[in-house]
Amino acid sequence: NRDKCQVRYSYYNSENKYNKQGFSATLGQMQEKELYYMWNFNNIWAIDKNINDGFPYLNVNGKIKNRTLEGYGDEDDPYLIYDEEDLWTLVDGTYDLSLKSCYQLQNDIEITAEHWTPIGGNGRTVFNGIFDGNGYTISGVKLYNSDYQSQGLFGENSGTIKNVNVIANISGDENVGAICGHNTGIIENCGSAGAISSNLSNGRSGGIVGENINTGVIRGCYSTATISGQYSGGIVGYLYNNNSSTSATVSNCYARGN
């Protein structure tokens, strides 16, 4: 189904007029190894200024070992996330996000990527597990000039995200929030800071969630982030129900950003 085809973890020349799938970068940036966040330069890729005009090229060697998390993923023994590479396993397909698996943060994490890929959704499996930030902070969440519909630390959530603080700078299009772009699950006891904006005429941007619909619940959250966009709010940009049997809610939250 061509409508479901996705281009991920890829970059295009910022001067392109038509081919704009992935993240925008200058040609100079595309010749720098640091741009290619979580690309495997040990076993799959190589980069050399004297080869392939200085752009990455395939150089497969050795045995590729997938990173796995400590724990069993249940409530009594959740998957433990210690660092940035552990967090990335929720993005790269290592774990089935449709399952009610439990994940728990063990440290503050600073994301070094210039372009973060949201966890869940955007043409891939929506996050349906339980993510417990354990009171820690994930900082450095940056995202701009991308083709993702729902942007944030998480793209789309139908599970539970709780007890996590996020510092983000995101300039997106449709659904943009520091914690999650599009929510039909539960988000509780979370905080955010930074800057969140939506550039479309019908864009939704919020300090916690961009779009909260139907069964979406946001409670006990706060934000100090600066918010801008057509439909924008300190906690949620857009809240609505298109199903008479459900009710999206926001309770016991506050925002004190601009």
GROMACS .gro file of C-alpha atoms in nm:
model
  258
    1ASN     CA    1   0.000   0.000   0.000
    2ARG     CA    2   0.185   0.305  -0.123
    3ASP     CA    3  -0.010   0.536   0.111
    4LYS     CA    4   0.152   0.359   0.409
    5CYS     CA    5   0.509   0.376   0.280
    6GLN     CA    6   0.741   0.565   0.515
    7VAL     CA    7   1.093   0.705   0.490
    8ARG     CA    8   1.263   0.704   0.832
    9TYR     CA    9   1.597   0.812   0.982
   10SER     CA   10   1.691   0.970   0.646
   11TYR     CA   11   1.806   1.312   0.528
   12TYR     CA   12   1.759   1.525   0.218
   13ASN     CA   13   1.935   1.828   0.073
   14SER     CA   14   1.768   2.138   0.218
   15GLU     CA   15   1.786   2.302  -0.128
   16ASN     CA   16   1.564   2.033  -0.284
   17LYS     CA   17   1.236   2.155  -0.429
   18TYR     CA   18   1.055   1.823  -0.456
   19ASN     CA   19   1.226   1.533  -0.276
   20LYS     CA   20   1.158   1.620   0.088
   21GLN     CA   21   1.123   1.289   0.271
   22GLY     CA   22   1.305   1.266   0.603
   23PHE     CA   23   1.496   1.551   0.768
   24SER     CA   24   1.630   1.863   0.601
   25ALA     CA   25   2.009   1.918   0.610
   26THR     CA   26   2.268   2.111   0.411
   27LEU     CA   27   2.514   1.922   0.193
   28GLY     CA   28   2.788   2.016   0.437
   29GLN     CA   29   2.593   1.868   0.728
   30MET     CA   30   2.529   1.551   0.527
   31GLN     CA   31   2.906   1.497   0.506
   32GLU     CA   32   2.938   1.497   0.886
   33LYS     CA   33   2.907   1.167   1.074
   34GLU     CA   34   2.747   1.342   1.372
   35LEU     CA   35   2.432   1.413   1.170
   36TYR     CA   36   2.338   1.047   1.131
   37TYR     CA   37   2.185   0.978   1.470
   38MET     CA   38   2.192   0.609   1.570
   39TRP     CA   39   2.322   0.495   1.231
   40ASN     CA   40   2.548   0.194   1.280
   41PHE     CA   41   2.896   0.304   1.172
   42ASN     CA   42   3.052  -0.001   1.335
   43ASN     CA   43   2.890  -0.268   1.120
   44ILE     CA   44   2.683  -0.115   0.838
   45TRP     CA   45   2.796   0.234   0.737
   46ALA     CA   46   3.124   0.419   0.687
   47ILE     CA   47   3.208   0.778   0.603
   48ASP     CA   48   3.528   0.911   0.447
   49LYS     CA   49   3.583   1.248   0.282
   50ASN     CA   50   3.771   1.073  -0.001
   51ILE     CA   51   3.499   0.816  -0.080
   52ASN     CA   52   3.148   0.873  -0.222
   53ASP     CA   53   3.205   1.250  -0.227
   54GLY     CA   54   3.225   1.245   0.152
   55PHE     CA   55   2.874   1.105   0.210
   56PRO     CA   56   2.802   0.780   0.402
   57TYR     CA   57   2.836   0.453   0.212
   58LEU     CA   58   2.755   0.091   0.292
   59ASN     CA   59   3.043  -0.101   0.446
   60VAL     CA   60   2.886  -0.410   0.607
   61ASN     CA   61   3.123  -0.600   0.834
   62GLY     CA   62   3.109  -0.813   1.146
   63LYS     CA   63   2.805  -0.939   1.333
   64ILE     CA   64   2.530  -0.692   1.413
   65LYS     CA   65   2.404  -0.727   1.770
   66ASN     CA   66   2.067  -0.575   1.857
   67ARG     CA   67   2.053  -0.385   2.184
   68THR     CA   68   1.801  -0.520   2.434
   69LEU     CA   69   1.678  -0.382   2.764
   70GLU     CA   70   1.726  -0.526   3.110
   71GLY     CA   71   1.405  -0.668   3.258
   72TYR     CA   72   1.104  -0.868   3.136
   73GLY     CA   73   0.865  -0.587   3.058
   74ASP     CA   74   0.595  -0.665   3.313
   75GLU     CA   75   0.473  -0.457   3.608
   76ASP     CA   76   0.698  -0.633   3.861
   77ASP     CA   77   1.006  -0.637   3.637
   78PRO     CA   78   0.978  -0.359   3.377
   79TYR     CA   79   1.220  -0.297   3.094
   80LEU     CA   80   1.482  -0.057   3.234
   81ILE     CA   81   1.603   0.242   3.034
   82TYR     CA   82   1.940   0.376   3.146
   83ASP     CA   83   2.060   0.588   2.855
   84GLU     CA   84   1.990   0.733   2.513
   85GLU     CA   85   2.061   0.410   2.325
   86ASP     CA   86   1.819   0.222   2.551
   87LEU     CA   87   1.550   0.480   2.477
   88TRP     CA   88   1.614   0.440   2.103
   89THR     CA   89   1.506   0.074   2.118
   90LEU     CA   90   1.149   0.203   2.155
   91VAL     CA   91   1.193   0.381   1.822
   92ASP     CA   92   1.384   0.133   1.606
   93GLY     CA   93   1.141  -0.161   1.620
   94THR     CA   94   1.326  -0.373   1.876
   95TYR     CA   95   1.009  -0.392   2.087
   96ASP     CA   96   0.645  -0.436   1.985
   97LEU     CA   97   0.483  -0.111   2.098
   98SER     CA   98   0.132  -0.255   2.062
   99LEU     CA   99   0.187  -0.474   2.370
  100LYS     CA  100   0.109  -0.359   2.725
  101SER     CA  101   0.478  -0.381   2.815
  102CYS     CA  102   0.617  -0.172   3.101
  103TYR     CA  103   0.920   0.055   3.061
  104GLN     CA  104   1.089   0.248   3.342
  105LEU     CA  105   1.347   0.527   3.322
  106GLN     CA  106   1.650   0.490   3.550
  107ASN     CA  107   1.834   0.817   3.484
  108ASP     CA  108   1.802   1.162   3.338
  109ILE     CA  109   1.872   1.139   2.964
  110GLU     CA  110   1.994   1.410   2.729
  111ILE     CA  111   1.914   1.336   2.365
  112THR     CA  112   2.198   1.435   2.134
  113ALA     CA  113   2.008   1.403   1.803
  114GLU     CA  114   1.943   1.717   1.602
  115HIS     CA  115   1.623   1.544   1.482
  116TRP     CA  116   1.447   1.312   1.726
  117THR     CA  117   1.216   1.043   1.586
  118PRO     CA  118   0.898   1.024   1.800
  119ILE     CA  119   0.817   0.696   1.975
  120GLY     CA  120   0.509   0.531   1.819
  121GLY     CA  121   0.269   0.633   1.545
  122ASN     CA  122   0.327   0.830   1.226
  123GLY     CA  123   0.259   0.527   1.010
  124ARG     CA  124   0.408   0.284   1.261
  125THR     CA  125   0.265   0.108   1.566
  126VAL     CA  126   0.105   0.342   1.819
  127PHE     CA  127   0.258   0.321   2.168
  128ASN     CA  128   0.024   0.111   2.383
  129GLY     CA  129   0.253   0.022   2.674
  130ILE     CA  130   0.326   0.185   3.009
  131PHE     CA  131   0.617   0.430   3.021
  132ASP     CA  132   0.716   0.534   3.373
  133GLY     CA  133   0.965   0.820   3.380
  134ASN     CA  134   1.026   0.754   3.750
  135GLY     CA  135   1.057   1.130   3.810
  136TYR     CA  136   1.352   1.173   3.571
  137THR     CA  137   1.397   1.426   3.290
  138ILE     CA  138   1.452   1.368   2.917
  139SER     CA  139   1.608   1.681   2.770
  140GLY     CA  140   1.729   1.780   2.425
  141VAL     CA  141   1.420   1.662   2.235
  142LYS     CA  142   1.456   1.855   1.907
  143LEU     CA  143   1.246   1.817   1.595
  144TYR     CA  144   1.190   2.046   1.299
  145ASN     CA  145   1.156   2.035   0.921
  146SER     CA  146   1.017   1.681   0.931
  147ASP     CA  147   0.720   1.513   0.764
  148TYR     CA  148   0.586   1.355   1.084
  149GLN     CA  149   0.217   1.424   1.149
  150SER     CA  150   0.242   1.382   1.528
  151GLN     CA  151   0.551   1.514   1.701
  152GLY     CA  152   0.690   1.501   2.054
  153LEU     CA  153   0.894   1.261   2.264
  154PHE     CA  154   0.610   1.025   2.166
  155GLY     CA  155   0.425   1.054   1.838
  156GLU     CA  156   0.097   0.875   1.916
  157ASN     CA  157  -0.004   0.720   2.250
  158SER     CA  158  -0.289   0.486   2.342
  159GLY     CA  159  -0.115   0.352   2.653
  160THR     CA  160   0.011   0.530   2.964
  161ILE     CA  161   0.293   0.784   2.995
  162LYS     CA  162   0.364   0.902   3.348
  163ASN     CA  163   0.613   1.062   3.587
  164VAL     CA  164   0.843   1.210   3.323
  165ASN     CA  165   0.968   1.563   3.254
  166VAL     CA  166   1.059   1.662   2.900
  167ILE     CA  167   1.257   1.961   2.777
  168ALA     CA  168   1.184   2.004   2.407
  169ASN     CA  169   1.225   2.244   2.118
  170ILE     CA  170   0.990   2.134   1.842
  171SER     CA  171   0.865   2.319   1.536
  172GLY     CA  172   0.619   2.092   1.360
  173ASP     CA  173   0.312   2.088   1.142
  174GLU     CA  174  -0.006   1.914   1.260
  175ASN     CA  175  -0.001   1.770   1.617
  176VAL     CA  176   0.286   1.893   1.834
  177GLY     CA  177   0.341   1.843   2.208
  178ALA     CA  178   0.646   1.802   2.429
  179ILE     CA  179   0.527   1.470   2.572
  180CYS     CA  180   0.311   1.347   2.284
  181GLY     CA  181   0.168   1.471   1.955
  182HIS     CA  182  -0.159   1.272   1.948
  183ASN     CA  183  -0.310   1.111   2.259
  184THR     CA  184  -0.598   0.868   2.313
  185GLY     CA  185  -0.438   0.711   2.622
  186ILE     CA  186  -0.337   0.839   2.966
  187ILE     CA  187  -0.071   1.099   3.039
  188GLU     CA  188  -0.027   1.177   3.408
  189ASN     CA  189   0.216   1.350   3.643
  190CYS     CA  190   0.430   1.485   3.360
  191GLY     CA  191   0.600   1.820   3.306
  192SER     CA  192   0.751   2.008   3.015
  193ALA     CA  193   0.965   2.308   2.930
  194GLY     CA  194   1.114   2.456   2.613
  195ALA     CA  195   0.937   2.580   2.299
  196ILE     CA  196   0.657   2.412   2.103
  197SER     CA  197   0.511   2.546   1.779
  198SER     CA  198   0.289   2.435   1.491
  199ASN     CA  199   0.328   2.593   1.150
  200LEU     CA  200   0.010   2.481   0.970
  201SER     CA  201  -0.305   2.692   0.954
  202ASN     CA  202  -0.490   2.410   1.135
  203GLY     CA  203  -0.194   2.295   1.348
  204ARG     CA  204  -0.239   2.192   1.713
  205SER     CA  205   0.036   2.263   1.966
  206GLY     CA  206   0.040   2.213   2.342
  207GLY     CA  207   0.287   2.207   2.627
  208ILE     CA  208   0.202   1.844   2.704
  209VAL     CA  209  -0.004   1.717   2.406
  210GLY     CA  210  -0.086   1.858   2.065
  211GLU     CA  211  -0.416   1.674   2.015
  212ASN     CA  212  -0.612   1.493   2.288
  213ILE     CA  213  -0.919   1.308   2.159
  214ASN     CA  214  -1.192   1.059   2.258
  215THR     CA  215  -1.046   0.842   2.536
  216GLY     CA  216  -0.747   1.071   2.593
  217VAL     CA  217  -0.680   1.163   2.957
  218ILE     CA  218  -0.432   1.425   3.078
  219ARG     CA  219  -0.409   1.475   3.454
  220GLY     CA  220  -0.168   1.612   3.710
  221CYS     CA  221   0.059   1.774   3.448
  222TYR     CA  222   0.226   2.114   3.413
  223SER     CA  223   0.418   2.307   3.150
  224THR     CA  224   0.642   2.613   3.143
  225ALA     CA  225   0.702   2.584   2.768
  226THR     CA  226   0.648   2.867   2.520
  227ILE     CA  227   0.363   2.767   2.285
  228SER     CA  228   0.261   2.907   1.946
  229GLY     CA  229   0.031   2.798   1.665
  230GLN     CA  230  -0.324   2.832   1.530
  231TYR     CA  231  -0.475   2.597   1.791
  232SER     CA  232  -0.244   2.622   2.090
  233GLY     CA  233  -0.264   2.581   2.465
  234GLY     CA  234  -0.041   2.560   2.767
  235ILE     CA  235  -0.134   2.194   2.826
  236VAL     CA  236  -0.313   2.077   2.511
  237GLY     CA  237  -0.361   2.243   2.174
  238TYR     CA  238  -0.682   2.070   2.066
  239LEU     CA  239  -0.929   1.862   2.268
  240TYR     CA  240  -1.236   1.702   2.114
  241ASN     CA  241  -1.455   1.394   2.089
  242ASN     CA  242  -1.577   1.237   1.766
  243ASN     CA  243  -1.737   0.949   1.955
  244SER     CA  244  -2.044   1.011   2.172
  245SER     CA  245  -1.956   0.726   2.408
  246THR     CA  246  -1.615   0.868   2.511
  247SER     CA  247  -1.487   1.191   2.660
  248ALA     CA  248  -1.137   1.336   2.635
  249THR     CA  249  -1.042   1.512   2.959
  250VAL     CA  250  -0.782   1.740   3.117
  251SER     CA  251  -0.774   1.775   3.496
  252ASN     CA  252  -0.553   1.912   3.775
  253CYS     CA  253  -0.303   2.070   3.536
  254TYR     CA  254  -0.143   2.413   3.506
  255ALA     CA  255   0.069   2.607   3.258
  256ARG     CA  256   0.276   2.920   3.315
  257GLY     CA  257   0.467   2.957   2.989
  258ASN     CA  258   0.401   3.215   2.717
   0.00000   0.00000   0.00000
